[in-house]
XYZ file of C-alpha atoms in Angstrom:
781
model
C 74.523 28.443 102.322
C 73.589 32.098 101.949
C 76.206 34.703 101.263
C 75.633 38.447 101.219
C 77.308 40.699 98.667
C 76.995 44.500 99.149
C 77.711 46.964 96.365
C 77.658 50.735 96.060
C 75.646 50.487 92.824
C 74.005 47.096 92.485
C 72.044 45.707 89.599
C 69.262 48.234 90.042
C 71.649 51.047 89.246
C 72.013 49.664 85.750
C 68.498 50.798 84.943
C 69.008 54.361 86.055
C 72.345 54.356 84.258
C 70.771 53.309 80.984
C 68.444 56.276 81.273
C 71.336 58.561 82.207
C 73.193 57.639 79.042
C 70.319 58.652 76.749
C 70.567 62.065 75.104
C 67.073 63.048 76.236
C 67.402 62.519 79.972
C 68.839 64.498 82.874
C 72.564 64.145 83.435
C 72.254 65.015 87.099
C 70.491 61.761 88.049
C 71.652 60.043 91.221
C 71.711 56.295 91.755
C 70.117 54.267 94.497
C 72.355 51.985 96.579
C 70.660 48.574 96.701
C 72.338 45.332 97.661
C 72.091 41.832 96.165
C 71.631 38.602 98.069
C 72.612 35.233 96.676
C 69.687 33.705 98.508
C 67.669 33.258 95.278
C 66.290 36.777 95.490
C 66.946 40.489 95.561
C 66.701 42.643 98.672
C 64.719 45.890 98.996
C 66.937 48.929 98.224
C 67.736 51.096 101.206
C 66.324 54.278 99.645
C 63.302 52.924 97.747
C 60.059 51.634 99.117
C 59.662 48.874 96.504
C 61.728 45.747 95.839
C 63.822 45.107 92.751
C 62.512 42.029 90.967
C 64.874 39.957 88.845
C 64.281 36.820 86.844
C 66.883 34.917 84.840
C 67.601 31.393 83.718
C 70.606 31.367 86.045
C 71.911 33.591 88.848
C 75.569 32.931 89.805
C 77.894 34.401 92.418
C 81.614 33.621 92.099
C 83.140 34.114 95.518
C 86.694 34.015 94.217
C 86.270 36.657 91.520
C 83.501 38.521 93.388
C 81.410 38.497 90.209
C 77.598 38.381 90.239
C 76.067 37.169 86.972
C 72.479 36.904 85.729
C 72.459 34.772 82.609
C 69.760 33.963 80.045
C 66.479 35.813 79.597
C 67.332 38.437 82.213
C 64.349 40.586 83.256
C 64.650 43.324 85.880
C 61.966 45.598 87.311
C 62.861 48.385 89.707
C 61.279 51.721 90.639
C 59.244 51.887 87.431
C 62.157 50.803 85.196
C 61.926 47.629 83.126
C 64.933 45.953 81.543
C 65.696 42.844 79.517
C 69.114 41.530 78.417
C 70.781 38.207 77.654
C 73.440 38.667 80.327
C 74.124 41.095 83.185
C 77.310 41.075 85.275
C 78.533 43.047 88.252
C 82.257 42.967 89.102
C 82.445 44.015 92.731
C 86.249 44.001 92.790
C 86.627 46.241 89.731
C 83.549 48.279 90.511
C 82.084 47.772 87.039
C 78.778 46.593 85.641
C 78.244 45.090 82.206
C 75.243 44.012 80.169
C 75.325 42.180 76.843
C 73.109 41.410 73.857
C 69.532 42.504 73.302
C 69.526 45.196 75.997
C 66.201 47.027 76.224
C 65.181 49.481 78.939
C 61.813 51.211 79.418
C 61.878 54.013 81.973
C 58.889 55.277 84.034
C 58.194 57.987 81.429
C 57.867 55.456 78.616
C 61.201 56.167 76.918
C 62.476 52.989 75.254
C 66.250 52.371 74.963
C 67.963 49.577 73.034
C 71.669 48.695 72.955
C 73.981 45.760 72.374
C 76.550 46.320 75.129
C 76.856 48.369 78.295
C 79.938 48.865 80.485
C 79.959 51.334 83.368
C 81.736 52.106 86.627
C 79.635 51.797 89.780
C 79.747 55.544 90.463
C 78.234 56.396 87.036
C 81.302 58.532 86.298
C 82.396 56.596 83.222
C 80.761 54.108 80.920
C 79.482 53.425 77.437
C 76.668 51.878 75.414
C 77.220 50.341 71.985
C 74.642 50.584 69.160
C 72.284 52.763 71.173
C 68.803 53.836 70.065
C 66.125 55.686 72.029
C 62.477 56.328 71.207
C 60.237 58.464 73.404
C 56.445 58.121 73.848
C 56.148 61.176 71.564
C 57.932 59.169 68.824
C 61.136 61.195 69.002
C 64.051 58.945 68.041
C 67.764 59.299 68.810
C 70.390 56.774 67.736
C 74.152 56.448 67.588
C 77.010 53.999 67.162
C 78.256 54.534 70.690
C 77.266 56.590 73.737
C 79.968 57.293 76.329
C 79.742 58.828 79.813
C 82.870 60.775 80.809
C 83.786 61.978 84.309
C 80.192 61.886 85.457
C 79.267 65.108 83.663
C 79.444 64.522 79.936
C 77.802 62.186 77.468
C 79.190 61.818 73.957
C 77.143 60.211 71.197
C 79.163 59.167 68.132
C 77.531 59.480 64.679
C 74.237 60.535 66.212
C 70.893 60.742 64.417
C 67.796 62.689 65.562
C 64.289 62.566 64.068
C 60.653 62.983 65.067
C 59.429 60.659 62.300
C 58.302 57.087 62.839
C 59.923 54.251 60.887
C 58.160 52.751 57.895
C 56.192 49.691 58.984
C 56.855 47.842 55.729
C 60.530 48.788 55.481
C 62.018 49.814 58.863
C 65.445 50.310 57.281
C 64.109 53.020 54.975
C 65.391 56.496 55.976
C 62.784 58.712 57.684
C 61.331 61.700 55.846
C 63.746 63.979 57.685
C 66.560 63.571 60.185
C 69.552 65.419 61.584
C 72.916 63.663 61.592
C 75.968 64.805 63.539
C 79.465 63.392 63.860
C 79.280 63.869 67.603
C 76.603 64.979 70.048
C 78.117 66.204 73.326
C 75.803 66.643 76.281
C 77.385 68.650 79.103
C 75.813 68.228 82.529
C 77.595 71.237 84.013
C 76.614 73.781 81.363
C 73.394 71.871 80.570
C 73.944 72.228 76.846
C 74.099 69.936 73.826
C 76.672 70.557 71.129
C 76.137 69.221 67.621
C 79.375 68.839 65.696
C 79.161 68.910 61.886
C 75.359 68.537 61.743
C 73.618 67.742 58.454
C 69.928 68.046 57.683
C 68.650 65.181 55.527
C 65.433 64.536 53.604
C 64.705 60.919 52.659
C 68.302 60.042 53.491
C 69.852 62.748 51.303
C 71.730 65.706 52.764
C 70.172 69.014 51.706
C 71.923 71.321 54.180
C 75.274 71.237 55.954
C 75.166 73.361 59.088
C 77.949 74.768 61.251
C 78.509 73.188 64.633
C 75.982 74.585 67.081
C 75.327 74.474 70.816
C 71.721 74.340 72.038
C 70.137 73.966 75.487
C 69.843 70.486 76.937
C 66.332 69.049 76.295
C 65.849 68.878 80.046
C 66.311 72.648 80.272
C 62.976 74.335 79.740
C 64.250 77.914 79.982
C 67.710 78.425 78.499
C 69.224 81.619 77.152
C 69.840 81.405 73.437
C 68.548 81.750 69.892
C 65.196 80.226 68.957
C 64.061 78.832 65.614
C 64.127 81.555 62.904
C 61.311 82.309 60.463
C 60.895 83.947 57.072
C 58.240 86.090 55.400
C 57.658 87.761 52.074
C 55.506 90.731 51.127
C 55.104 93.107 48.226
C 55.921 96.243 50.233
C 58.178 94.785 52.933
C 60.237 92.459 50.768
C 61.799 89.299 52.095
C 62.005 89.184 55.866
C 64.174 87.033 58.102
C 63.378 86.910 61.831
C 65.686 85.574 64.548
C 64.442 85.465 68.168
C 66.748 85.465 71.208
C 65.379 84.186 74.519
C 66.581 85.349 77.962
C 65.234 83.883 81.216
C 65.329 86.580 83.896
C 63.978 84.695 86.903
C 61.994 81.498 87.526
C 58.823 83.479 86.814
C 59.882 85.970 84.137
C 61.642 86.074 80.790
C 62.054 88.221 77.689
C 62.398 87.489 73.991
C 64.108 89.886 71.581
C 63.388 89.395 67.890
C 65.235 91.096 65.099
C 63.737 91.049 61.608
C 65.519 92.300 58.537
C 63.343 93.345 55.576
C 64.948 93.811 52.192
C 62.680 96.788 51.412
C 62.168 98.445 54.815
C 65.169 97.722 57.019
C 65.428 96.369 60.557
C 62.452 95.783 62.866
C 63.151 95.193 66.552
C 60.639 93.475 68.826
C 60.802 92.703 72.536
C 58.311 90.764 74.643
C 58.557 90.566 78.433
C 56.528 87.924 80.302
C 55.928 87.647 84.020
C 53.996 84.944 85.867
C 52.480 85.251 89.312
C 50.779 82.802 91.593
C 47.372 83.921 90.336
C 48.043 85.174 86.815
C 50.442 86.655 84.301
C 51.117 89.742 82.233
C 53.135 90.623 79.144
C 54.699 93.805 77.830
C 55.561 94.084 74.167
C 57.434 96.634 72.054
C 58.139 96.859 68.331
C 59.722 99.591 66.262
C 61.299 100.351 62.892
C 62.717 103.297 60.982
C 61.472 102.557 57.473
C 64.006 102.938 54.719
C 61.571 102.287 51.857
C 58.387 104.218 52.591
C 57.997 104.928 48.884
C 57.195 101.237 48.376
C 53.751 101.881 49.861
C 50.850 103.592 48.080
C 51.196 107.350 48.259
C 48.954 109.280 50.613
C 48.649 106.406 53.079
C 49.894 106.207 56.647
C 52.381 103.519 55.611
C 53.976 105.882 53.100
C 53.915 109.052 55.179
C 55.363 107.781 58.485
C 58.978 106.590 58.666
C 59.614 106.095 62.377
C 56.949 103.587 63.479
C 56.485 101.804 66.807
C 53.969 100.209 69.161
C 53.793 99.174 72.792
C 51.240 96.688 74.056
C 50.383 94.828 77.219
C 48.134 91.913 78.172
C 47.323 90.525 81.573
C 44.920 88.258 83.381
C 44.682 87.567 87.110
C 42.435 85.145 88.943
C 41.481 87.214 91.981
C 39.712 84.220 93.511
C 37.915 81.158 92.094
C 34.981 83.354 91.001
C 36.569 86.633 89.879
C 39.036 87.396 87.079
C 40.622 90.718 86.087
C 42.514 91.429 82.895
C 43.400 93.755 80.055
C 44.595 93.805 76.442
C 45.838 97.180 75.246
C 47.997 98.637 72.488
C 49.299 102.111 71.654
C 51.046 102.722 68.342
C 52.631 105.611 66.512
C 50.125 105.442 63.649
C 46.946 103.619 62.792
C 48.400 100.745 60.737
C 51.847 99.807 62.030
C 50.960 96.531 63.813
C 48.865 95.326 60.883
C 51.409 96.266 58.211
C 54.190 94.387 59.992
C 51.942 91.510 61.182
C 52.784 91.900 64.859
C 51.417 88.649 66.245
C 48.293 89.094 68.337
C 47.914 92.760 67.410
C 47.324 92.741 63.644
C 43.524 92.444 63.557
C 41.785 94.885 61.246
C 39.963 96.180 64.321
C 41.983 95.706 67.499
C 39.884 95.701 70.654
C 41.647 97.478 73.504
C 39.864 96.378 76.651
C 40.008 96.203 80.420
C 37.654 93.757 82.107
C 36.494 92.371 85.439
C 34.293 89.285 85.417
C 32.672 87.283 88.180
C 30.620 84.116 88.197
C 28.367 83.037 91.038
C 26.206 79.956 91.481
C 23.211 81.696 89.930
C 24.610 85.026 88.783
C 27.280 86.624 86.642
C 28.902 90.059 86.434
C 30.920 91.556 83.590
C 32.522 95.019 83.599
C 34.372 96.089 80.460
C 35.813 99.191 78.857
C 36.644 99.103 75.148
C 38.499 101.229 72.638
C 38.423 99.961 69.048
C 41.593 100.650 67.082
C 40.787 100.529 63.360
C 43.976 99.519 61.585
C 43.911 100.852 58.040
C 46.180 103.000 55.904
C 43.936 106.080 55.970
C 46.204 108.974 56.917
C 43.174 110.864 58.262
C 42.225 107.953 60.547
C 38.565 108.718 59.788
C 37.150 105.272 60.545
C 38.703 105.065 64.013
C 37.512 108.527 65.003
C 33.935 107.353 64.363
C 34.256 104.328 66.617
C 32.443 104.200 69.941
C 34.535 104.354 73.107
C 32.855 102.209 75.753
C 33.583 103.440 79.295
C 32.208 101.123 80.610
C 29.601 98.449 79.874
C 28.360 96.512 82.910
C 26.209 93.371 82.739
C 24.656 91.620 85.710
C 22.452 88.540 85.309
C 20.711 86.616 88.060
C 18.482 83.519 88.138
C 16.503 82.824 91.309
C 17.690 79.581 92.941
C 14.170 78.464 93.833
C 11.027 78.460 91.663
C 8.796 81.494 92.055
C 5.120 80.501 91.740
C 6.409 77.358 90.077
C 8.371 79.174 87.390
C 11.835 80.572 86.731
C 12.554 84.161 87.700
C 15.517 85.919 86.083
C 16.902 89.455 86.277
C 19.007 91.158 83.586
C 20.803 94.478 84.058
C 22.944 96.474 81.664
C 24.742 99.801 81.985
C 26.399 101.211 78.875
C 28.252 104.493 78.603
C 29.496 105.484 75.155
C 31.667 108.375 74.026
C 32.023 109.132 70.324
C 34.413 111.734 68.916
C 32.851 112.064 65.465
C 29.467 111.469 63.847
C 29.214 108.305 61.776
C 26.724 108.949 58.964
C 26.182 106.841 55.845
C 23.997 108.495 53.145
C 21.924 106.130 50.989
C 19.501 106.584 48.104
C 16.617 106.199 50.572
C 17.774 107.859 53.766
C 20.733 108.926 55.876
C 21.882 106.212 58.286
C 23.176 107.558 61.600
C 25.324 104.715 62.878
C 26.724 106.848 65.684
C 26.250 110.343 67.052
C 29.047 112.498 68.386
C 28.939 113.045 72.137
C 28.159 110.976 75.200
C 25.226 108.669 75.881
C 24.515 106.566 78.965
C 21.788 103.938 79.234
C 20.774 101.854 82.274
C 18.492 98.893 81.606
C 16.902 96.524 84.107
C 14.538 93.699 83.200
C 12.735 91.018 85.229
C 11.267 87.945 83.520
C 9.167 85.068 84.864
C 8.299 81.992 82.824
C 6.691 78.650 83.567
C 5.650 75.645 81.474
C 2.515 73.532 82.019
C 1.786 70.288 80.227
C -1.797 69.082 79.998
C -2.849 65.444 80.054
C -3.384 65.656 76.312
C 0.217 66.790 75.678
C -0.453 70.497 75.074
C 2.357 72.652 76.478
C 1.490 76.101 77.797
C 4.269 78.533 78.742
C 3.037 81.819 80.263
C 5.535 84.674 80.531
C 5.619 88.003 82.357
C 8.348 90.596 81.870
C 8.955 94.172 82.994
C 11.739 96.416 81.774
C 12.874 99.972 82.478
C 15.477 102.122 80.683
C 17.021 105.380 81.776
C 19.091 107.649 79.498
C 21.515 110.504 79.963
C 22.148 112.142 76.601
C 24.583 114.696 75.263
C 24.783 113.886 71.548
C 24.387 115.825 68.305
C 20.941 116.246 66.830
C 21.050 114.312 63.502
C 19.215 117.136 61.717
C 21.814 119.703 62.808
C 24.994 117.910 61.786
C 27.129 119.992 59.400
C 24.512 122.752 59.343
C 21.691 120.411 58.388
C 23.555 118.436 55.737
C 21.659 115.284 56.712
C 18.005 114.524 57.390
C 16.315 112.199 59.853
C 12.564 111.559 59.521
C 12.112 110.135 63.018
C 11.247 111.913 66.231
C 14.723 112.342 67.677
C 14.757 112.906 71.441
C 16.819 116.089 71.703
C 17.002 116.313 75.476
C 19.428 115.629 78.292
C 17.565 112.697 79.830
C 14.874 110.210 78.915
C 13.156 107.201 80.439
C 11.013 104.448 79.042
C 9.331 101.269 80.297
C 7.964 98.093 78.767
C 5.786 95.398 80.316
C 4.957 92.173 78.521
C 2.476 89.386 79.094
C 3.035 86.417 76.841
C 1.862 82.890 76.216
C 3.439 80.169 74.099
C 1.477 77.105 73.069
C 2.970 74.094 71.350
C 1.473 70.697 70.743
C 3.990 68.033 69.643
C 2.322 65.162 67.788
C 4.252 61.888 67.493
C 3.547 59.596 64.564
C 5.390 56.347 63.899
C 5.308 53.521 61.410
C 7.445 50.512 60.651
C 10.293 52.497 59.117
C 10.186 56.039 60.552
C 9.045 58.356 63.317
C 7.784 61.914 62.959
C 7.135 64.821 65.287
C 4.842 67.564 64.016
C 4.665 70.508 66.393
C 2.356 73.494 65.865
C 3.619 76.519 67.780
C 1.827 79.724 68.625
C 2.886 82.767 70.626
C 1.201 85.982 71.635
C 2.861 88.917 73.396
C 0.719 91.739 74.752
C 2.536 94.996 75.490
C 2.244 98.747 74.979
C 3.881 100.672 72.149
C 7.623 101.216 72.149
C 8.325 104.582 73.733
C 10.606 106.962 71.821
C 10.651 104.453 68.921
C 13.636 105.420 66.767
C 14.156 108.614 68.753
C 17.060 107.416 70.895
C 20.621 106.570 69.828
C 20.920 103.036 68.459
C 24.382 101.692 69.208
C 23.893 97.964 69.861
C 20.736 96.981 67.904
C 21.927 97.735 64.368
C 22.316 94.137 63.212
C 18.971 92.629 62.239
C 17.820 89.686 60.112
C 14.307 88.279 60.229
C 14.384 84.536 59.581
C 13.313 81.235 61.105
C 15.871 81.626 63.902
C 14.333 84.888 65.177
C 10.679 84.079 64.435
C 9.850 83.031 68.008
C 11.996 85.585 69.839
C 10.065 87.750 72.329
C 12.161 90.760 71.312
C 13.609 90.373 67.837
C 15.989 93.335 68.103
C 19.613 92.342 68.619
C 20.455 94.763 71.451
C 19.135 96.896 74.284
C 18.809 100.212 72.423
C 15.617 99.116 70.673
C 12.752 97.281 72.356
C 9.901 95.627 70.488
C 6.471 97.036 71.321
C 2.825 96.430 70.430
C 0.847 93.218 70.561
C 2.309 90.549 68.287
C 1.560 86.913 67.485
C 4.022 84.404 66.033
C 2.799 81.123 64.576
C 4.645 78.268 62.961
C 4.992 74.563 62.373
C 8.070 72.559 63.346
C 8.805 69.098 61.937
C 11.379 66.437 62.768
C 11.615 63.068 61.016
C 13.879 60.109 61.751
C 14.003 57.269 59.252
C 15.400 53.767 59.719
C 17.653 54.334 56.726
C 19.504 56.971 58.743
C 17.949 59.992 57.065
C 17.181 62.944 59.379
C 14.818 65.752 58.360
C 14.152 69.009 60.214
C 11.944 71.883 59.172
C 10.279 75.063 60.419
C 7.851 77.426 58.707
C 5.948 80.381 60.100
C 4.806 83.964 60.087
C 4.444 86.896 62.500
C 1.467 89.274 62.941
C 1.226 92.758 64.448
C -2.174 92.494 66.163
C -2.385 95.870 67.860
C -0.370 98.938 68.700
C 2.515 100.566 66.876
C 4.813 98.328 64.838
C 8.368 98.974 66.052
C 9.818 97.632 62.797
C 7.845 100.167 60.757
C 9.070 103.092 62.873
C 11.971 105.216 61.589
C 15.299 104.195 63.055
C 18.550 106.154 63.169
C 20.434 103.184 61.676
C 17.652 102.178 59.287
C 16.830 98.969 61.170
C 13.491 97.513 60.091
C 13.486 98.854 56.530
C 12.523 96.015 54.144
C 13.052 93.549 56.987
C 9.844 91.606 56.342
C 8.313 92.734 59.640
C 7.345 96.288 58.733
C 3.736 95.376 57.765
C 0.912 93.933 59.883
C 1.498 90.532 58.329
C 5.160 89.636 58.138
C 6.848 87.792 55.335
C 6.883 84.009 55.597
C 10.107 82.479 56.891
C 11.260 78.888 56.770
C 14.276 76.659 57.255
C 14.942 73.003 56.529
C 17.759 70.495 56.701
C 18.204 66.934 55.467
C 21.129 64.673 56.256
C 21.829 61.291 54.671
C 23.911 58.479 56.152
C 26.223 58.410 53.119
C 27.606 61.906 53.835
C 25.331 64.281 51.937
C 23.597 67.111 53.817
C 21.224 69.808 52.582
C 20.352 73.030 54.404
C 18.176 75.899 53.375
C 16.468 79.009 54.617
C 14.200 81.501 52.928
C 11.967 84.521 53.417
C 8.918 84.877 51.146
C 6.891 88.003 50.477
C 3.616 87.920 52.393
C 1.592 89.085 49.355
C 2.925 87.292 46.288
C 5.294 84.755 47.929
C 8.306 85.982 45.936
C 11.673 85.202 47.443
C 13.141 88.046 49.502
C 16.115 86.169 50.916
C 17.504 82.738 50.129
C 20.215 80.722 51.831
C 21.005 77.267 50.515
C 23.831 74.857 51.147
C 24.787 71.360 50.099
C 27.662 69.403 51.541
C 29.292 66.045 51.131
C 31.784 64.405 53.474
C 33.711 61.189 53.015
C 37.093 59.800 53.882
C 38.742 61.131 50.725
C 36.564 64.042 49.650
C 34.769 66.961 51.317
C 32.850 69.656 49.471
C 30.360 72.386 50.277
C 28.366 74.718 48.061
C 26.615 77.748 49.593
C 24.275 80.134 47.821
C 22.951 83.433 49.215
C 20.527 85.802 47.544
C 19.287 88.958 49.325
C 17.090 91.553 47.696
C 18.155 95.183 47.903
C 17.633 97.009 51.210
C 18.957 100.437 50.205
C 17.901 102.131 53.425
C 19.590 99.552 55.645
C 22.036 97.179 53.957
C 22.575 96.648 50.234
C 21.713 99.237 47.582
C 21.406 96.453 45.017
C 20.496 92.785 45.104
C 23.283 90.813 46.746
C 23.773 87.368 45.291
C 26.765 85.170 45.946
C 27.813 81.565 45.507
C 30.733 79.967 47.308
C 32.263 76.538 46.922
C 34.959 74.933 49.049
C 36.403 71.461 48.496
C 39.136 69.236 49.855
C 40.526 66.149 48.144
C 42.660 63.810 50.242
C 44.925 62.080 47.744
C 46.129 59.659 50.410
C 46.737 59.647 54.150
C 49.303 62.444 53.795
C 48.578 64.570 50.729
C 45.588 66.805 50.153
C 44.406 69.556 47.804
C 41.944 72.244 48.875
C 40.371 75.137 47.066
C 37.604 77.702 47.219
C 35.784 80.051 44.842
C 33.480 82.936 45.753
C 31.510 84.423 42.884
C 29.464 87.634 43.034
C 26.493 86.900 40.771
C 25.142 90.451 40.962
C 28.355 92.047 39.662
C 29.463 89.023 37.609
C 32.912 88.886 39.153
C 35.045 86.355 41.019
C 35.663 88.034 44.377
C 37.858 85.441 46.047
C 39.638 82.263 45.129
C 42.373 80.208 46.630
C 43.979 76.833 46.151
C 46.264 75.028 48.549
C 48.383 71.893 48.645
C 49.075 70.220 51.989
C 51.179 67.347 53.260
C 50.993 66.088 56.814
C 52.414 63.162 58.728
C 53.479 62.617 62.310
C 56.709 64.594 61.922
C 56.188 67.067 59.070
C 53.529 69.510 57.891
C 53.817 71.361 54.596
C 51.355 73.729 52.954
C 51.425 76.199 50.099
C 48.555 78.437 49.014
C 47.726 80.846 46.241
C 44.994 83.419 46.932
C 43.295 86.199 44.967
C 40.972 88.896 46.341
C 38.944 91.352 44.290
C 38.875 94.931 45.550
C 35.279 96.141 45.881
C 36.398 99.766 45.821
C 38.505 99.348 42.721
C 37.036 96.829 40.312
C 40.233 96.741 38.305
C 42.303 95.742 41.293
C 43.064 92.132 42.128
C 45.366 91.398 45.040
C 47.156 88.040 44.980
C 49.373 86.425 47.570
C 51.379 83.227 47.893
C 52.083 81.710 51.269
C 53.882 78.606 52.465
C 54.616 76.882 55.750
C 56.978 74.007 56.519
C 56.799 72.566 60.028
C 59.259 70.023 61.395
C 57.884 68.589 64.619
C 60.016 69.516 67.645
C 62.178 71.848 65.511
C 59.886 74.693 64.441
C 58.289 76.409 61.431
C 59.573 77.973 58.266
C 56.905 80.465 57.143
C 56.739 82.533 53.990
C 53.800 84.915 53.818
C 50.471 83.587 55.093
C 49.274 80.041 54.399
C 45.781 80.722 55.744
C 42.981 79.073 53.771
C 40.470 81.891 54.337
């Protein structure tokens, strides 16, 4: 005989209830209204598309008491919830549901709840769980002696414990590394807050801090007005700082955070950051300001010491115009040239802050970039001399295109660049050899367009031939100072400076690369030996060294640049004359796991004027190894072993006597418990371009992992030329799933004042899900 029993809640509601009683879930959950049939099964709930499945050793319905009982090994699955218990009862007459012994619920999000007893009314308004514990998929744990639901809006957890640590596998009863205990945790569904009464912070089971009762947003509330986690800092000139942020949501798409920081030496710093999101992007507006009360703490004659009222305003934004185009900006204006750096305003404290506005587009075979840049040099120079020498880029435009179909069997590409630069002050660096003109006051505009075609043929014998054709044109508009007339002829330039309003130049190149990889194998290894040869035929560079050089000032001749068609780093210089590059590349793979790579070669100026021997406003090419008809020899090699050791090296050798001109060498070792690296650099003097004296440096960095959690790291940088330790730091770290701790000690030697050594100590303590406690900077570099 089949009898039907209908309930407002039903057994399925128990699962949603168990989730509702956990301190990490929404209090505003609503229950489904399924029904139960005594016909050896469970019916499909009215408001859910899936059935509720129940298995038990015994399912009993008492018609007289109107009690439905599932007894023994109860397992319930409904709407993504899974539950086990020893006994589940529903009292239809009293409108209550109970579950006993070994209750475990896993919700659709993976949260796991355990309890020993549950008793609840069928409208979810009132109920309790005894001996409750919850663990989320992120290993956040909450436990308490009793959780009670009151009037459908509040949940009270008695003697609650919260931690983000995982229990010890060998001793689960051992206290976690850290936890927060509270006499009561009250979750209010109407105000959507959680109140912690008499909270205590514990380490390894011992109370180290007793906190006042606090009210925080409910974990389900992502944007709740209130105080955020505070932070600390310490500095020689600022003193001890304590920062407390306050968050205010304004609308679903905007909010603002106010942060007040009190410094023992300088007073009160106020910061405000406004954020706004749109359908296709976001922007921020930030303000910071302080009226310094201890300016005399800073070195006299600096901006920090001379300016009391200091402030900055900054804005960032980025908008996706469509799937291919993006527009954005990052800009800052400040009262002086060092405020944001002195007070470590996050995101704006770089030594050189790049103010920029940009528009970028990406096509299937093309790309466009339009940028304007203003470089804010943040230093304490009250004259702001370095920033006034910086180039103002208004704008730089790049357009690159690759033809979608082969042209005469090869790839055709087009490169375009427009750069307009304004400079307020000449940037001149006198040396013992020459005067380097890194930037000329005035305005210069250059438009460059280049077309390149390249194709590769492979002969039956394995010889690869890659012909290349390229054509380039540059146009200039110039209104800059003549280097020989700066400060009434205080400086001298030996090159043929183009002192005119406009200039144009062109370069055509015909090139051919030949490489012949030879494979050799034996029973224990394989080797590839590849001779490589290049020849580029082109006319002399027009106006060599006579035009402003803004973007081709960085230059190193080594194995990486040996086979470049144009070895200059930017558009303002273009390599001319007929040149050949030859070299030999090697790669070996051994059965033991050893890998060997190597490259060695040389470059030859066959005809025409050598661009690297021509005078250059910035001194590029001087002692570079390319200034003679036969270049220096360059090589690079690397060896890696399967047991963790790796060797790398690079060198440039004089073309006449093979003496070392530049050496780079590194050795590294990596294992589970120990990492170390040793790097050595030795560069001979290039007084007209880079170093006035030989630059020789050795740097070592190591990390020792004492166990899975603890580690010690350190680094030393030693200047061999000046016989001084320029940088050293040592740090201790601890890390597990719930806690990160680090402390560092760092020393820097001041190049400008050999007697000055600047040392700092920094520390960071991070409790997962709670926040960071930071003192100074714990950076390891």
